[in-house]
Coordinates of C-alpha atoms in Angstrom, one line a residue:
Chain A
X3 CA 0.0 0.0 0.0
X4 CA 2.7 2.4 0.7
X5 CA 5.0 1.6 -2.1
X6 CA 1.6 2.4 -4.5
X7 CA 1.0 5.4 -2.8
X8 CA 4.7 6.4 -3.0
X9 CA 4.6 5.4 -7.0
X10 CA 1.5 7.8 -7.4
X11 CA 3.7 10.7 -5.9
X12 CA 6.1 10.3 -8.3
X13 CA 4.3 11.6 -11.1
X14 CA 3.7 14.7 -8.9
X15 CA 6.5 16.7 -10.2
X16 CA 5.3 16.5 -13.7
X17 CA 2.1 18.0 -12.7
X18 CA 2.6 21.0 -10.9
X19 CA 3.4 22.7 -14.6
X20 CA 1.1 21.5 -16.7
X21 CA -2.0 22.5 -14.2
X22 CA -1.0 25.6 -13.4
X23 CA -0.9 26.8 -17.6
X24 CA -4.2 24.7 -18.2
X25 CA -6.4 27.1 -16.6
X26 CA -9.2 28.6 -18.8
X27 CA -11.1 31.1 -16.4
X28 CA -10.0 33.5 -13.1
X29 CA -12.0 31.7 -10.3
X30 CA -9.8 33.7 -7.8
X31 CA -10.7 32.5 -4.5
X32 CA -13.7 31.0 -5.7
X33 CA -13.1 27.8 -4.0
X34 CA -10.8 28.7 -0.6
X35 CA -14.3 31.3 -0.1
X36 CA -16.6 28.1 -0.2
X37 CA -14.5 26.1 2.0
X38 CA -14.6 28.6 4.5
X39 CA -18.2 28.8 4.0
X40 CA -18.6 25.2 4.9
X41 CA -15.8 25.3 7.1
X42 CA -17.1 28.2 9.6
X43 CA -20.8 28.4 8.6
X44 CA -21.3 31.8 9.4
X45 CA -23.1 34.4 8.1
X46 CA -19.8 36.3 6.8
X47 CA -18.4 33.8 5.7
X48 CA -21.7 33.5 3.6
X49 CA -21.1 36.7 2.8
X50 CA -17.7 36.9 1.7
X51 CA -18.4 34.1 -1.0
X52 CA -21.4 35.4 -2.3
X53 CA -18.9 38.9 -3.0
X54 CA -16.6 36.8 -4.5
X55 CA -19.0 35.6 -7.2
X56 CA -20.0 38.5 -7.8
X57 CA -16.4 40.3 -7.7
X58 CA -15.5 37.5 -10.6
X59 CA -18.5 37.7 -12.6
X60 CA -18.0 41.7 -13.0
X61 CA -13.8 41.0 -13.0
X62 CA -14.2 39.2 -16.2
X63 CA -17.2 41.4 -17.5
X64 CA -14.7 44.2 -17.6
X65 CA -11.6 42.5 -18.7
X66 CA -14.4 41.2 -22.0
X67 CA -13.1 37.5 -20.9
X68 CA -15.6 34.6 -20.5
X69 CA -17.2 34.6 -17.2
X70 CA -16.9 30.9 -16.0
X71 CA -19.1 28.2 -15.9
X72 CA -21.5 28.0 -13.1
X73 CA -21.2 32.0 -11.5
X74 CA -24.0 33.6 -13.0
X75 CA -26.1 30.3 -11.8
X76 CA -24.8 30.6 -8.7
X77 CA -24.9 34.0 -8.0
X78 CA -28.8 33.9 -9.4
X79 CA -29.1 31.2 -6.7
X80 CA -27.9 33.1 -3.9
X81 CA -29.7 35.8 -4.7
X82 CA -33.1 33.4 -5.0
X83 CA -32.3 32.1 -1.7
X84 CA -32.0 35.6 -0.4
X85 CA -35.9 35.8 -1.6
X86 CA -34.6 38.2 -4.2
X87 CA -36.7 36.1 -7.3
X88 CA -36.4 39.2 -9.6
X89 CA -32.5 39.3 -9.7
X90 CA -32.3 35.5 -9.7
X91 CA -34.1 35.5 -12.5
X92 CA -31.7 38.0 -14.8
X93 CA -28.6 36.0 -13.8
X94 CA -30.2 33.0 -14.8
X95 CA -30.9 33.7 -18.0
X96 CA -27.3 35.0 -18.5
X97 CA -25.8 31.6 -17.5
X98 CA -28.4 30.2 -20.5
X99 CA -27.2 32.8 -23.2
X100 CA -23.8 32.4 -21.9
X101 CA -23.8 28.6 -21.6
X102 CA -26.9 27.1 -23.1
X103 CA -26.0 23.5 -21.7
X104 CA -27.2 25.0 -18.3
X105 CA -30.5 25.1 -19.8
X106 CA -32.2 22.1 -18.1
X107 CA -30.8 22.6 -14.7
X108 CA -31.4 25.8 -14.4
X109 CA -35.4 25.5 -15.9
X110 CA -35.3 23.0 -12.9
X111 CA -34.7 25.2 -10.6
X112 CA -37.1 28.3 -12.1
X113 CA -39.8 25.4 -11.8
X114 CA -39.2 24.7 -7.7
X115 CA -38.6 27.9 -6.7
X116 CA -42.2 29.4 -6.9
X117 CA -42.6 30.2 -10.7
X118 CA -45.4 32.8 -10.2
X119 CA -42.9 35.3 -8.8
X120 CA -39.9 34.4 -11.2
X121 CA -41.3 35.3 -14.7
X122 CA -39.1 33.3 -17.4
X123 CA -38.0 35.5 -20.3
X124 CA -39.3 33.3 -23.2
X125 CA -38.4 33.7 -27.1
X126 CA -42.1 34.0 -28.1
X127 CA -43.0 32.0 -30.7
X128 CA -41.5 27.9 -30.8
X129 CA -41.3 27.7 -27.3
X130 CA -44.3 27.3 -25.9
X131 CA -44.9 24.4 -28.5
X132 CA -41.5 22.8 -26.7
X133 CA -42.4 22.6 -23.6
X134 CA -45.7 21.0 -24.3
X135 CA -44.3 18.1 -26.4
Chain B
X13 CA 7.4 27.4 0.9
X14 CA 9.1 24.9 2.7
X15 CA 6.2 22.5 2.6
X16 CA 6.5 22.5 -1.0
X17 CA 10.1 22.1 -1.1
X18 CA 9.0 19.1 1.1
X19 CA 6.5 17.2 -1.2
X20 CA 9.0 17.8 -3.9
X21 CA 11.6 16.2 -2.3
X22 CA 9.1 13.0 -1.5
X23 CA 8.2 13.0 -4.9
X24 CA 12.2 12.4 -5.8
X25 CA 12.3 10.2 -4.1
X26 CA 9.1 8.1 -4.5
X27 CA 10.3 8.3 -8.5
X28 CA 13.1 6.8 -7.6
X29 CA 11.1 3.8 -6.0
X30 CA 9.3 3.3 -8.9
X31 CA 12.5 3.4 -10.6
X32 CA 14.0 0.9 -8.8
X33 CA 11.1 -1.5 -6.3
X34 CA 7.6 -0.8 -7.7
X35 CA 5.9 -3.1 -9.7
X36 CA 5.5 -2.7 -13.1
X37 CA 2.7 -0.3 -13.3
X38 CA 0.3 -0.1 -16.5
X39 CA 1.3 1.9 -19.2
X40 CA -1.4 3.3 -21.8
X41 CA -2.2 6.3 -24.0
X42 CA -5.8 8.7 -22.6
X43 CA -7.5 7.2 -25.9
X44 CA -6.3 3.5 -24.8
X45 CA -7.4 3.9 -21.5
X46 CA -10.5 5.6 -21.9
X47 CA -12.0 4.9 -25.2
X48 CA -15.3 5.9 -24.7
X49 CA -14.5 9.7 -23.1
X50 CA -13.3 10.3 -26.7
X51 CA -16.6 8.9 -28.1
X52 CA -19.0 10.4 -26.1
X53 CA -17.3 13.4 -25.4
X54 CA -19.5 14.5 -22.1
X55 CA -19.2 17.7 -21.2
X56 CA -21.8 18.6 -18.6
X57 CA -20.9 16.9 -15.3
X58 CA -22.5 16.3 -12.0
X59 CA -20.5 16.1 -9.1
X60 CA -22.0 14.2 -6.5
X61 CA -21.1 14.6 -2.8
X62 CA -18.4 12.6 -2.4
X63 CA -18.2 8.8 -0.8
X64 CA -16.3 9.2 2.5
X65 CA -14.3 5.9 4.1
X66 CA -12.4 7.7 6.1
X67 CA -13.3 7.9 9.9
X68 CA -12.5 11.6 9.4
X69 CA -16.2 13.3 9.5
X70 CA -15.3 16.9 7.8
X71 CA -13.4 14.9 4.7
X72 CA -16.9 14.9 2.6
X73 CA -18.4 18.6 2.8
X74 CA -14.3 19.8 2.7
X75 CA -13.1 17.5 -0.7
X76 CA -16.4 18.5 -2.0
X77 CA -15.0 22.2 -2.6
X78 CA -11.9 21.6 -4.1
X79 CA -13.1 19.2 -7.2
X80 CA -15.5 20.9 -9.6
X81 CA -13.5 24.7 -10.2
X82 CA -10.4 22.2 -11.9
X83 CA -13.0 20.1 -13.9
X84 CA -14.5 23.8 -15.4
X85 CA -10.7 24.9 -16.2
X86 CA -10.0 21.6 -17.9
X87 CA -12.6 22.2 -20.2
X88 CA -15.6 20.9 -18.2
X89 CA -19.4 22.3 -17.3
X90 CA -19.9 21.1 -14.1
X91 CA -23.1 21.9 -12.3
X92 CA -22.7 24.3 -10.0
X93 CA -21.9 22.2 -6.3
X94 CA -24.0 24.3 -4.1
X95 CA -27.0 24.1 -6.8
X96 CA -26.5 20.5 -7.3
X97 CA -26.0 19.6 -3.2
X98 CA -29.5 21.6 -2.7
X99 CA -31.6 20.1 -4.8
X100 CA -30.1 16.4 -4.4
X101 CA -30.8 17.2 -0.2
X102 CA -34.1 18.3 -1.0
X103 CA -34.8 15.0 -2.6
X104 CA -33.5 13.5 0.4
X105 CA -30.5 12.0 -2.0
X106 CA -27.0 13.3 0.0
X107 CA -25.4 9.9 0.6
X108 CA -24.2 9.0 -3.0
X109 CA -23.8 5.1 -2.0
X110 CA -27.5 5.4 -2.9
X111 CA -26.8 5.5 -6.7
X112 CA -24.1 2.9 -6.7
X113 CA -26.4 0.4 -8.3
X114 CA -28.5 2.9 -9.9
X115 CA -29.0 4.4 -13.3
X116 CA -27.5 7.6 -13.7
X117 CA -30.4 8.4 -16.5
X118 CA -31.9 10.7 -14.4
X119 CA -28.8 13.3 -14.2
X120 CA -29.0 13.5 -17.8
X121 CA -33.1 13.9 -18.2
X122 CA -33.7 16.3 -15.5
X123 CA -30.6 18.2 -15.1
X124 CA -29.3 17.7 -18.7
X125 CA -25.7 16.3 -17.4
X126 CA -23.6 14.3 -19.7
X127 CA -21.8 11.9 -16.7
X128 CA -21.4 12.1 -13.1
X129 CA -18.8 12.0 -11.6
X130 CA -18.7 9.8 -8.1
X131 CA -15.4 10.2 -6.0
X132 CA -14.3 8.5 -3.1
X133 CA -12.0 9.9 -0.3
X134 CA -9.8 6.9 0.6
X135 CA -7.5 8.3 2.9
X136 CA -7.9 11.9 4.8
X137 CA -5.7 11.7 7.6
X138 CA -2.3 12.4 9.7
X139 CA 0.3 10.1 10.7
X140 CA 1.8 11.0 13.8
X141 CA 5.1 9.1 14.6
X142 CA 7.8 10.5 16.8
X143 CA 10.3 12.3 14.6
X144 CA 7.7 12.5 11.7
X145 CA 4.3 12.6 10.5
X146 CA 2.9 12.6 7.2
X147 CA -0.6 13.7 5.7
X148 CA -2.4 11.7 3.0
X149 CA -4.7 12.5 0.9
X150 CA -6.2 9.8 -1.7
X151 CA -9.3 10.0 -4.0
X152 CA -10.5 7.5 -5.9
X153 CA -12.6 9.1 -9.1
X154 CA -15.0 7.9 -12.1
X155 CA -17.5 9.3 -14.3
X156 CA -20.0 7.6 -15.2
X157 CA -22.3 8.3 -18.7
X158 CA -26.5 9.2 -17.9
X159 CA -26.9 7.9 -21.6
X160 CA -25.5 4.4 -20.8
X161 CA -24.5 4.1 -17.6
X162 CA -21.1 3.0 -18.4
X163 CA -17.8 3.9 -17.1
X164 CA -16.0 6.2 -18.8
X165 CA -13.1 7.0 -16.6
X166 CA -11.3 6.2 -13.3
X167 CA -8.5 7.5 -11.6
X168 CA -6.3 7.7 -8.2
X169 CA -5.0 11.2 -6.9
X170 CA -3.0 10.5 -3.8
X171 CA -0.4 13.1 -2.0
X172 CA 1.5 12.1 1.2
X173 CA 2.9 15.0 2.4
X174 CA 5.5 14.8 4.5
X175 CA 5.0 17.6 7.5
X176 CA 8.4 17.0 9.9
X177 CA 10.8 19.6 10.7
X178 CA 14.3 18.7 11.1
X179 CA 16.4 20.4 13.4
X180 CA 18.7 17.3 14.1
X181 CA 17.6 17.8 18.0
X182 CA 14.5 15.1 18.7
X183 CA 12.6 17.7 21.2
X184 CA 12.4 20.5 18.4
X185 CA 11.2 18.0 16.0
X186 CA 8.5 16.8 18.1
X187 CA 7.5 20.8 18.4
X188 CA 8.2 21.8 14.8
X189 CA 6.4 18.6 13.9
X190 CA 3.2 19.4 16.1
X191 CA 2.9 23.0 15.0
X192 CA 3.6 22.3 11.2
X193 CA 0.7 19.3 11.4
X194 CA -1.8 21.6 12.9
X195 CA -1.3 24.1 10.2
X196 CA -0.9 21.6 7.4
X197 CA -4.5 22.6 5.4
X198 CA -5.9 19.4 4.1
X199 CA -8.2 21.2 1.7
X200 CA -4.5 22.9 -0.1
X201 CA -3.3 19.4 0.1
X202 CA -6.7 18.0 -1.3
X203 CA -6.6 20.2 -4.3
X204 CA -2.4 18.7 -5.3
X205 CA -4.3 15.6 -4.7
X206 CA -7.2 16.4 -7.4
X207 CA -4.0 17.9 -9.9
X208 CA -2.5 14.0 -9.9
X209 CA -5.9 13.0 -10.5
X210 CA -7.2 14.9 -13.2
X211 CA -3.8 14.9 -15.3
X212 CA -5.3 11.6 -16.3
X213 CA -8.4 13.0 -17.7
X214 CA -9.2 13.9 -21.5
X215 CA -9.7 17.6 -21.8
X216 CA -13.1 18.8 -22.0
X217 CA -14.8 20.8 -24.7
X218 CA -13.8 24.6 -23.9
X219 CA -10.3 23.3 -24.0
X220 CA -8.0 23.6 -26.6
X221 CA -6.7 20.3 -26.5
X222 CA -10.2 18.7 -26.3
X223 CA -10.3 15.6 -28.5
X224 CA -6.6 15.8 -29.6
X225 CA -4.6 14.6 -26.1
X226 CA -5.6 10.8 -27.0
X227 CA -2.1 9.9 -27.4
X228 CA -0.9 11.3 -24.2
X229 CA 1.1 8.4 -21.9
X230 CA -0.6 7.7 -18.7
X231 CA 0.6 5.2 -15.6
X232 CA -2.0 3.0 -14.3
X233 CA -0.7 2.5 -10.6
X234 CA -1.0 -1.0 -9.0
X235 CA -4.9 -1.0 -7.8
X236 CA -6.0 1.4 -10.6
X237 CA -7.7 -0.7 -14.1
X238 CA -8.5 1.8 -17.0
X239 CA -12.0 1.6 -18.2
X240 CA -10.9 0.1 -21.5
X241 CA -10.0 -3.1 -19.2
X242 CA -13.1 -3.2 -16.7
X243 CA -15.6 -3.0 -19.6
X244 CA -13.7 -5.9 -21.3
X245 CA -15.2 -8.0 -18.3
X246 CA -18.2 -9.6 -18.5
X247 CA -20.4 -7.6 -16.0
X248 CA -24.7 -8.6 -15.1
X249 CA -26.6 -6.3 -16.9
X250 CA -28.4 -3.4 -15.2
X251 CA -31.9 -4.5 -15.3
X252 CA -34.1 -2.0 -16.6

């Protein structure tokens, strides 16, 4: 068992280059902030992550880079469970336009988080058809 | 810094092991090992919590924040975690074990993910001897298709990290050695972990290598089997 885990190791030193050049987005401290959110549950700590999707989101916005996958969803989420439907509903639909693959996930969630107050903007016409089957 | 200086210096020296005592590990190409990632190509993922069999409570909610921000810059969609833990604790569904035997189907239908990914956290823990101790992380890792259910990849990521000071006097040690493994951040250590484990995995769409790294060399450690050789077994078909 240790001489497997030793073998594993050895590979490390290749690594450390090629993952730190691979990266596609800025998630800055996307990932440390939810840690500390699980981590000390608090309500800054809450805080402080929500921020930092936020801070990312505009970070990339400016700098005309691809906001990554997943922040606008998240931050709509946040900002749904803050009872905030109206907001959750514009970053939703800019995950969709951004990342269509999000579609079905994210119509999940417009569906269980009470649809009368979280109006769906709709492309008129074929939709409605869609949906119906 | 010097921590780092550290896991270099066991990484030396583990390649040397497997230089000179290991046994002869597997040896295939991404496209060898994983034939169907390059078929099916998924690129939506679900990351469910992950399978905890360590005796170390914190390892699951912890490992679960490290895993899905590499997956994205490798090319991936992953589901965002916190969206994806809510709705699966809302259906009551948190212990993954549950879908073990189960079709994945549903991901795809209702969430429109391409594969899930299941890990497992093997080891999460400290080794406290007198002049040393050593932290190890180990995740086990596959994703598994919601159109067929089958496995597309699997992987190890393991780091031992080797956390004693050495002063050359035995009662600094045993200080240097208690302060430096109550500082020693599992979650940092968790995420080298997830780098040796993901180095094995095909690039995802938004990547520039996506569909082109097939030829890349991977080692299959003692305990790991590629896909390409598990599918090869005969396995009972899921009922459905």
């Amino acid at each position: 068992m240790h001489r497997s885990t030793l073998c594993v190791i050895g590979a490390l030193p290749l690594l450390f280059g090629c993952v730190a050049s691979t990266g596609l987005y800025d998630y800055g401290k996307y990932s440390q902030l939810q840690y500390h959110m699980h981590k000390d549950a608090t309500p800054e700590a809450f805080a402080k992550y929500e921020e930092e999707v936020l801070r990312l989101i505009e970070k990339a916005q400016k700098k005309g880079m691809k906001v990554p996958p997943g922040l606008f969803a998240e931050y709509a989420y946040l900002q749904g469970l803050k009872g905030d439907s109206a907001t959750a509903a514009i970053y939703f639909q800019k995950e969709v336009e951004l990342y269509p693959e999000s579609q079905k996930y994210v119509d999940f969630l417009r569906g269980i988080s009470s649809p009368q107050d979280v109006p769906v903007p709709q492309p008129a016409s074929e939709t409605s058809t869609q949906i119906e089957e | 810094m010097k921590m780092r200086a550290r896991v270099i210096t066991l990484s030396l020296l583990a390649l040397a092991a497997v230089f000179t005592g290991c046994q002869t590990p597997v040896r295939l190409t991404k496209a060898e090992a994983f034939p169907l990632m390059y078929m099916e190509s998924p690129h939506v993922v679900a990351v469910l919590p992950p399978i905890n069999v360590t005796t170390s409570a914190d390892a699951k909610d912890y490992y679960g924040t490290t895993i899905a921000e590499p997956l994205n810059q490798l090319g991936y969609y992953t589901i965002p975690i916190e969206i994806l833990n809510d709705i699966l604790e809302a259906e009551g569904l948190t212990d993954t074990e549950v879908f073990k035997d189960q079709s994945m189907r549903r991901f795809g239908d209702i969430l429109g993910a391409d594969a899930v990914l299941i890990t497992e956290i093997k080891q999460w823990d400290k080794d406290y001897m007198v002049v040393s101790s050593t932290l190890t992380i180990s995740i086990d890792a596959r994703l598994i298709s919601t159109k067929t259910d089958q496995l597309l990849w699997n992987y190890n990521g393991t780091i031992v990290v080797d956390l004693s000071g050495n002063s050359g006097n035995a009662i600094a040690n045993l200080i240097v050695t208690a302060i430096q493994t109550a500082m020693a951040d599992y979650v940092e250590y968790a995420r080298l972990a997830n780098a040796n484990l993901l180095y094995s995995l095909p690039a995802g769409r938004y990547h520039p290598l996506t569909g082109t790294d097939g030829t890349q060399l991977l080692t299959f450690p003692p305990g790991v089997t590629p896909t390409s050789l598990v599918t090869a077994t005969p396995e009972t078909t899921p009922g459905e």
